[in-house]
Amino acid sequence: MAKFRFTVGPWNVHEGHETFGPGIRPEVPFEKKIRKFAEIGMDGVQFHDDDAVPDMNNLSEEAIVARAKEVKGLLDEHGLFAEFVAPRLWFDKRTNDGGYTASLDEDYEFAVWRSLRSVDIARALGTDKVQLWLAREGTLSAESKDPVEKIRRMRDAFNTILEYDENIKILIEPKPNEPIDRSYCGTCGHALAVAAETVDPSRVGVCIESAHSIMAGLDPANDMAFAIAWGKLWGVHLNDQNGIRYDQDKSFGAENLRSCFNQVKVLYENDFGDNGECVGLDVKTMRTQPADDQYRHIINSKKMFEKLLKKVKKFDYGFQKKCVAEQNFEKLDYYVMSLLLGDDED
Ligand code: XLS
Ligand code: MG
């Protein structure tokens, strides 16, 4: 069992702007976020392509790599590594109608161009992982696209990435909606099905996010287990979510403690991390959080993982087997809840 390594992205520290209100905290400079991530005990950093190389649309491919190499130097200075690079295919107007499933060919070409630059940036940052959160791959108006043709075209875009760099790995991060209305690749199962249809399935895995599974009405721990079963869980985004609604990215454990316990349990029982996988956090602080304490959600999420890991290590597998043999799951439920409440002696 390798030591769990924690990562977070610069977008997890933000000014607080949302659909219903402007930013309420001053912007934190990128370099300060990176330094702070090291100070609060992160091991690595997740990146969008333009987190590492702002304004990349207006740079040459050589300039993009040069800037990424400077960011690598910043990571080295703070003893951090880059976990993955994700092409941000949801800001630019050329991705308004999707990237890989865009209706216009030039928008598809733009999305592929950004994806290949993400490979270049990943290489410069020293990682072989490109993460694809398929933010706008789907429809806002159901009849606007031929779903069969678009789903196959999404697979073709994955193939272009895999053929561009023969060692790059793709982590698909499924999400059932938001900002798109109907996603073409909304769950772990969808992602693994597409992976199997690519030119090199051995280089396509998944990153399961707690909130995204909940938004799909699914159990995050079981989604992680499903991917682990096939050796395909190459990343996680731990957070929490109050029901099936917009993506809340709450601190890990803040809503569904028993579910989070089982997420930690399935990762621990299956030696997650032994092949370099990271415990990624994808959490956003509350709008109300004071600027002078705006990393607390990240610190709390790591601490909650560690507290739940202690509970996992205390879990009495002999008692569990006894309850299963008796088919007495009321007894097992009570034991687990008592364990989580810290009074499992009674
Ligand atoms: C959004 C996604 C996003 C990805 C990185 O819902 O979780 O944060 O993880 O782009
Ligand atoms: Mg995420």
mmCIF file of C-alpha atoms in Angstrom, residues 49 52-73 85 113-126 164-165:
data_model
loop_
_atom_site.group_PDB
_atom_site.id
_atom_site.type_symbol
_atom_site.label_atom_id
_atom_site.label_comp_id
_atom_site.label_asym_id
_atom_site.label_seq_id
_atom_site.Cartn_x
_atom_site.Cartn_y
_atom_site.Cartn_z
ATOM 1 C CA ASP A 49 -4.160 23.672 -19.929
ATOM 2 C CA ALA A 52 -0.408 26.494 -16.785
ATOM 3 C CA VAL A 53 -0.350 28.550 -19.976
ATOM 4 C CA PRO A 54 -2.795 31.468 -19.812
ATOM 5 C CA ASP A 55 -3.748 33.004 -23.163
ATOM 6 C CA MET A 56 -2.510 29.873 -24.952
ATOM 7 C CA ASN A 57 -4.864 30.410 -27.896
ATOM 8 C CA ASN A 58 -2.660 33.315 -28.914
ATOM 9 C CA LEU A 59 0.698 31.592 -28.493
ATOM 10 C CA SER A 60 2.762 29.444 -30.846
ATOM 11 C CA GLU A 61 3.139 25.765 -29.966
ATOM 12 C CA GLU A 62 6.773 26.444 -29.041
ATOM 13 C CA ALA A 63 5.809 29.343 -26.749
ATOM 14 C CA ILE A 64 3.186 27.159 -25.059
ATOM 15 C CA VAL A 65 5.796 24.535 -24.205
ATOM 16 C CA ALA A 66 8.266 27.192 -23.051
ATOM 17 C CA ARG A 67 5.726 28.673 -20.624
ATOM 18 C CA ALA A 68 4.806 25.187 -19.348
ATOM 19 C CA LYS A 69 8.471 24.503 -18.629
ATOM 20 C CA GLU A 70 8.589 27.653 -16.479
ATOM 21 C CA VAL A 71 5.612 26.305 -14.488
ATOM 22 C CA LYS A 72 7.479 23.021 -14.066
ATOM 23 C CA GLY A 73 10.274 25.043 -12.475
ATOM 24 C CA VAL A 85 -3.491 18.434 -17.643
ATOM 25 C CA TRP A 113 -5.862 21.489 -31.247
ATOM 26 C CA ARG A 114 -6.341 22.411 -27.561
ATOM 27 C CA SER A 115 -6.254 18.742 -26.595
ATOM 28 C CA LEU A 116 -2.949 18.139 -28.378
ATOM 29 C CA ARG A 117 -1.482 21.254 -26.750
ATOM 30 C CA SER A 118 -2.606 19.769 -23.417
ATOM 31 C CA VAL A 119 -0.477 16.743 -24.257
ATOM 32 C CA ASP A 120 2.488 19.053 -24.946
ATOM 33 C CA ILE A 121 1.898 20.895 -21.660
ATOM 34 C CA ALA A 122 1.541 17.616 -19.757
ATOM 35 C CA ARG A 123 4.871 16.414 -21.129
ATOM 36 C CA ALA A 124 6.537 19.728 -20.194
ATOM 37 C CA LEU A 125 5.088 19.471 -16.669
ATOM 38 C CA GLY A 126 6.376 15.906 -16.369
ATOM 39 C CA TYR A 164 -0.369 12.021 -31.219
ATOM 40 C CA ASP A 165 1.668 10.647 -28.311
#
